[in-house]
mmCIF file of C-alpha atoms in Angstrom:
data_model
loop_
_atom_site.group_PDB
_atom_site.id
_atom_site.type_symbol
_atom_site.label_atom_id
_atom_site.label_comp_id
_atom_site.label_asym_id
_atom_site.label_seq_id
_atom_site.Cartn_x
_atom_site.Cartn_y
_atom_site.Cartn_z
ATOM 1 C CA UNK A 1 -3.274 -65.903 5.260
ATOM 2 C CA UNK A 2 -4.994 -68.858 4.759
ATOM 3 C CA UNK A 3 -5.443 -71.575 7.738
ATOM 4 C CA UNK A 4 -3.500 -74.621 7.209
ATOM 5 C CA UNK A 5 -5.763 -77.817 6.448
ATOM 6 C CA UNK A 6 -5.511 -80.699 8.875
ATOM 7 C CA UNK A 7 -3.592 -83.968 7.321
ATOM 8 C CA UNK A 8 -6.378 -86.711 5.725
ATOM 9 C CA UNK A 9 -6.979 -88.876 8.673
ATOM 10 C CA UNK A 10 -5.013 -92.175 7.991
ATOM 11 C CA UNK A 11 -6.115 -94.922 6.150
ATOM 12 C CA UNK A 12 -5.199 -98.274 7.625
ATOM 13 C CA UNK A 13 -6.585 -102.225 7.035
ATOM 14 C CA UNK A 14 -6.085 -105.042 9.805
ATOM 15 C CA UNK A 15 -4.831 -108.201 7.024
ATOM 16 C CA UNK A 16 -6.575 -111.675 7.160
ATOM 17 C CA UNK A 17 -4.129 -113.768 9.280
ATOM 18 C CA UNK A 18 -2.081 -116.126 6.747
ATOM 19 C CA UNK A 19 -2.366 -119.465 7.107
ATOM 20 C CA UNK A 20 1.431 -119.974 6.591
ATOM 21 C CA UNK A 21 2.115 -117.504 9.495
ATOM 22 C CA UNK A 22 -0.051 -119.928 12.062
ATOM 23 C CA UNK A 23 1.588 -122.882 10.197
ATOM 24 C CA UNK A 24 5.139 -121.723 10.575
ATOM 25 C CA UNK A 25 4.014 -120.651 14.459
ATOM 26 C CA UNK A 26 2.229 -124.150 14.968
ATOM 27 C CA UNK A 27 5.574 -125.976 13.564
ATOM 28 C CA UNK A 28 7.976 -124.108 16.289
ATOM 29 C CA UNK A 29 6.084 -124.610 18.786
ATOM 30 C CA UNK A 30 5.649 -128.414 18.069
ATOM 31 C CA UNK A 31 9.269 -129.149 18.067
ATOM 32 C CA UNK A 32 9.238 -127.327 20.930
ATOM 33 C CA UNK A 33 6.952 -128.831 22.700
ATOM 34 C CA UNK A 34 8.730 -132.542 21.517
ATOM 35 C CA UNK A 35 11.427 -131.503 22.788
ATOM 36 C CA UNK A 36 10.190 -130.349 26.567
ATOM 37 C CA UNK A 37 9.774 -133.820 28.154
ATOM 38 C CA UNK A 38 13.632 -134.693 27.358
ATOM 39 C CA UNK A 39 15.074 -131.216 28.212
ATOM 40 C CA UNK A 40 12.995 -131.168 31.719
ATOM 41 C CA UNK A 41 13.850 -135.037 32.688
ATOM 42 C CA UNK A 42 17.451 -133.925 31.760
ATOM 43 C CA UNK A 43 17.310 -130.251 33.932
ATOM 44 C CA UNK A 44 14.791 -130.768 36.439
ATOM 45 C CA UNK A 45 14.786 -134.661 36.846
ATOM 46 C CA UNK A 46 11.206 -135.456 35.853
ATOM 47 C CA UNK A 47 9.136 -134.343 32.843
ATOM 48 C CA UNK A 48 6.027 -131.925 33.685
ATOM 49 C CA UNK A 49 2.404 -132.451 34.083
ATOM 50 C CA UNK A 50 -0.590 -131.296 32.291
ATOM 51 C CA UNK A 51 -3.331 -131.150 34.538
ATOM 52 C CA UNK A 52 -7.141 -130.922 33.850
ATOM 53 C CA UNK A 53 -7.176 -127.185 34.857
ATOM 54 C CA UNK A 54 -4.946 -126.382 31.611
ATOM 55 C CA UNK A 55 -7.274 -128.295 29.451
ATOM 56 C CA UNK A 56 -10.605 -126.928 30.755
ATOM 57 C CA UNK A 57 -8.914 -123.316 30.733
ATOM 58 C CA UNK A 58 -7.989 -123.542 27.272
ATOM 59 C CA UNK A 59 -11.226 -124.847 26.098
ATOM 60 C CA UNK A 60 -13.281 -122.110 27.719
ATOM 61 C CA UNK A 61 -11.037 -119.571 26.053
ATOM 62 C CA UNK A 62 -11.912 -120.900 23.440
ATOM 63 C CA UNK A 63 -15.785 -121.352 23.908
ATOM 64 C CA UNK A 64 -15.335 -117.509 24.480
ATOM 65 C CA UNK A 65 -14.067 -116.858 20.933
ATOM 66 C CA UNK A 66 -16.806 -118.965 19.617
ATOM 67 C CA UNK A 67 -19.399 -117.273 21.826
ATOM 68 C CA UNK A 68 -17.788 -113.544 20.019
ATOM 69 C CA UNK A 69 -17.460 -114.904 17.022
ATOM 70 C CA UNK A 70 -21.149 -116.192 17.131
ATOM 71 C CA UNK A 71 -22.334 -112.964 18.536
ATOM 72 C CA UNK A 72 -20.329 -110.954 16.097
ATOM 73 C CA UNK A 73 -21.852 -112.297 13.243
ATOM 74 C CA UNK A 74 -25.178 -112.282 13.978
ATOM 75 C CA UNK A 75 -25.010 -108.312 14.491
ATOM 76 C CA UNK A 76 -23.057 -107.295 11.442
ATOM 77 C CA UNK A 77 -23.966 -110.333 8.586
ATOM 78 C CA UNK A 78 -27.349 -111.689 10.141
ATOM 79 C CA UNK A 79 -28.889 -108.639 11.114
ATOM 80 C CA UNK A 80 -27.055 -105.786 8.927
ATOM 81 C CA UNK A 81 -26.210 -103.475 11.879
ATOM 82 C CA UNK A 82 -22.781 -101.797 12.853
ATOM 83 C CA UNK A 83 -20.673 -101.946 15.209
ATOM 84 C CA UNK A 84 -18.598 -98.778 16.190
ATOM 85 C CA UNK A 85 -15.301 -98.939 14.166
ATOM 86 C CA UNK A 86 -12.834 -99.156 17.664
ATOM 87 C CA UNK A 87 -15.089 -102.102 18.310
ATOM 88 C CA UNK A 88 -14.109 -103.906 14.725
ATOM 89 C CA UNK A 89 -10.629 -102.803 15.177
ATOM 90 C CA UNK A 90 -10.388 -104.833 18.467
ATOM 91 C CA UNK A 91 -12.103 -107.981 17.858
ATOM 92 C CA UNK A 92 -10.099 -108.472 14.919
ATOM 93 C CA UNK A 93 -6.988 -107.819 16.874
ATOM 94 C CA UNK A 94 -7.910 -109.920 19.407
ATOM 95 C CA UNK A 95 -9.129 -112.555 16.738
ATOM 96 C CA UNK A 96 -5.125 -112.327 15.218
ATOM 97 C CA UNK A 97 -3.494 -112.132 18.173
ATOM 98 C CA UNK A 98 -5.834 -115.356 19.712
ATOM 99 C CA UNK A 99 -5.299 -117.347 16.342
ATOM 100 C CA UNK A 100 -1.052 -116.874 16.770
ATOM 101 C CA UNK A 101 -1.259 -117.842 20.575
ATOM 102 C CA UNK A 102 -3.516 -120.723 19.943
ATOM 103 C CA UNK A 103 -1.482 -122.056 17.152
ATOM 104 C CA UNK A 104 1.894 -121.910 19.453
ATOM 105 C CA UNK A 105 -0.293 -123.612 22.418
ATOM 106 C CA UNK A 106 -1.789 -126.063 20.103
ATOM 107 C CA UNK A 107 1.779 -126.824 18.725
ATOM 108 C CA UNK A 108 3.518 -127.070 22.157
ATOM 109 C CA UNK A 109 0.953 -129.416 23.780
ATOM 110 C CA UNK A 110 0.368 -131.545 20.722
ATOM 111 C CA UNK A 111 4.358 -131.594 20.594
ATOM 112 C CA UNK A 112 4.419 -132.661 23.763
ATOM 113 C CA UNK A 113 2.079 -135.380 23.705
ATOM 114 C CA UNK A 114 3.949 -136.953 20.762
ATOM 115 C CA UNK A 115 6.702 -137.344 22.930
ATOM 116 C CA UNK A 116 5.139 -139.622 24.820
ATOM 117 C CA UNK A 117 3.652 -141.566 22.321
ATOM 118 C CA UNK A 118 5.180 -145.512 22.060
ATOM 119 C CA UNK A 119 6.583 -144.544 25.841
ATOM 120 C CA UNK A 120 5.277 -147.038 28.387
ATOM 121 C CA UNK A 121 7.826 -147.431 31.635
ATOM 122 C CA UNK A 122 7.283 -144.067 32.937
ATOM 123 C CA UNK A 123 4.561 -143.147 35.299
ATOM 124 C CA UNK A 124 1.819 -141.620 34.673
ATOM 125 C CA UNK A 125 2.850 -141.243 30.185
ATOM 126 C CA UNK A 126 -1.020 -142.310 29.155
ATOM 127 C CA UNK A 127 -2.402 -139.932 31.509
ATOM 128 C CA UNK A 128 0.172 -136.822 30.286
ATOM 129 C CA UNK A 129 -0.204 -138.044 26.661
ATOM 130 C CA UNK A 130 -4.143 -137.848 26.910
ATOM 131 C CA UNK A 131 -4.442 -134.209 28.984
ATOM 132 C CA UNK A 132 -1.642 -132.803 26.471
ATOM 133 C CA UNK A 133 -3.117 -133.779 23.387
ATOM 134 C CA UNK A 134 -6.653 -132.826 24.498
ATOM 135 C CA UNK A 135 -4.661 -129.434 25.490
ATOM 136 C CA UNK A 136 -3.803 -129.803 21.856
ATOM 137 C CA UNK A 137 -6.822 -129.819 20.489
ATOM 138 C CA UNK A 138 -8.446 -126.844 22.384
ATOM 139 C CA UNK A 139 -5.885 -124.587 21.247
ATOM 140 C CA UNK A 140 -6.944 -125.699 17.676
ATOM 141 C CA UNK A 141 -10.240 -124.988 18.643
ATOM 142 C CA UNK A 142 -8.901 -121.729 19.675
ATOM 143 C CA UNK A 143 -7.476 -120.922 16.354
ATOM 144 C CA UNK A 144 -10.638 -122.269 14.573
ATOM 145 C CA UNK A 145 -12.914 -119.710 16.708
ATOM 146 C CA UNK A 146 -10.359 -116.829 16.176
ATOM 147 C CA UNK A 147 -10.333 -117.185 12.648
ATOM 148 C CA UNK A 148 -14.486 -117.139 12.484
ATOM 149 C CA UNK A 149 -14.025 -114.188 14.942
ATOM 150 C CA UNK A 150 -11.755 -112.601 12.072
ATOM 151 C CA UNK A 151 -14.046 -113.593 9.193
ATOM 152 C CA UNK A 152 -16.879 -112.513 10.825
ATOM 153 C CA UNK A 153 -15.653 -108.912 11.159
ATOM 154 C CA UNK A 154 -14.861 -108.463 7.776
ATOM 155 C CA UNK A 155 -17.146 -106.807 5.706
ATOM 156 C CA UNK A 156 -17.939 -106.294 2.284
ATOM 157 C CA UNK A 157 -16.236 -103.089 0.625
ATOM 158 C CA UNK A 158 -20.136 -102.657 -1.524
ATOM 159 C CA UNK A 159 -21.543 -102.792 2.735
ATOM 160 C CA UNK A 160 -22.219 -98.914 3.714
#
């Protein structure tokens, strides 16, 4: 009798994230967002506040990604060495999963600040429009560093 061979190991590929998918994300979570300050003056009585901690907090998640990113592709493009393939496969699913969550965070906050954009007679609406859209903007920066985090794992199929 002859021994039975072992199955081929399985090959699998980790896609680029699509640019509609963080789109279609960023867009739900802006209407969202637009729609928070309304639904929580109407349920709660006042709208909420974004506070400096959520804005520093975002951006040094995303300094992180950059600092990954950065570090990433210096050792595999710059300098030509590898990286143990467990290692690829989870900085480029923490680069996909970091791009979706920073599109729905940049989408909710910059939702949110719209809504108080042209609004005037309610305290504190400069300060909440100013922290949320700066929220805003580090959870672009988030998606920005994720997707250099993703594009700097990816290499070439002539690469060894």
């Amino acid at each position: 009798m002859s021994e039975p061979t072992p199955p081929p190991d399985p090959e699998g590929t980790v896609g680029t994230t699509r640019p509609a998918t963080l789109l279609g994300v960023g867009l739900v979570a802006l209407v969202l967002g637009w729609t928070l300050r309304s639904a929580s003056i109407a349920w709660v009585g006042h709208a909420p506040r974004v506070t400096w901690l959520q804005v520093l907090a975002l951006a040094l998640v995303a300094g992180i990604l950059g600092a990954v990113a950065w570090s990433t592709y210096r050792t595999l493009q710059a300098r030509r060495q590898t990286i143990e393939p467990h290692q690829a496969v989870n900085r480029l699913v923490l680069a996909k999963a970091c791009a979706i969550a920073g599109a729905a965070v940049a989408g909710g906050y910059l939702g949110y600040a719209l809504s108080w954009v042209g609004i005037d007679e309610q305290e504190l609406a400069g300060e909440r429009l100013l922290r949320s859209g700066l929220a805003g903007l580090a959870g672009v920066m988030i998606v920005v560093a994720s997707l250099l985090l993703e594009r700097a794992c990816r290499v070439r199929r002539d690469d060894p």
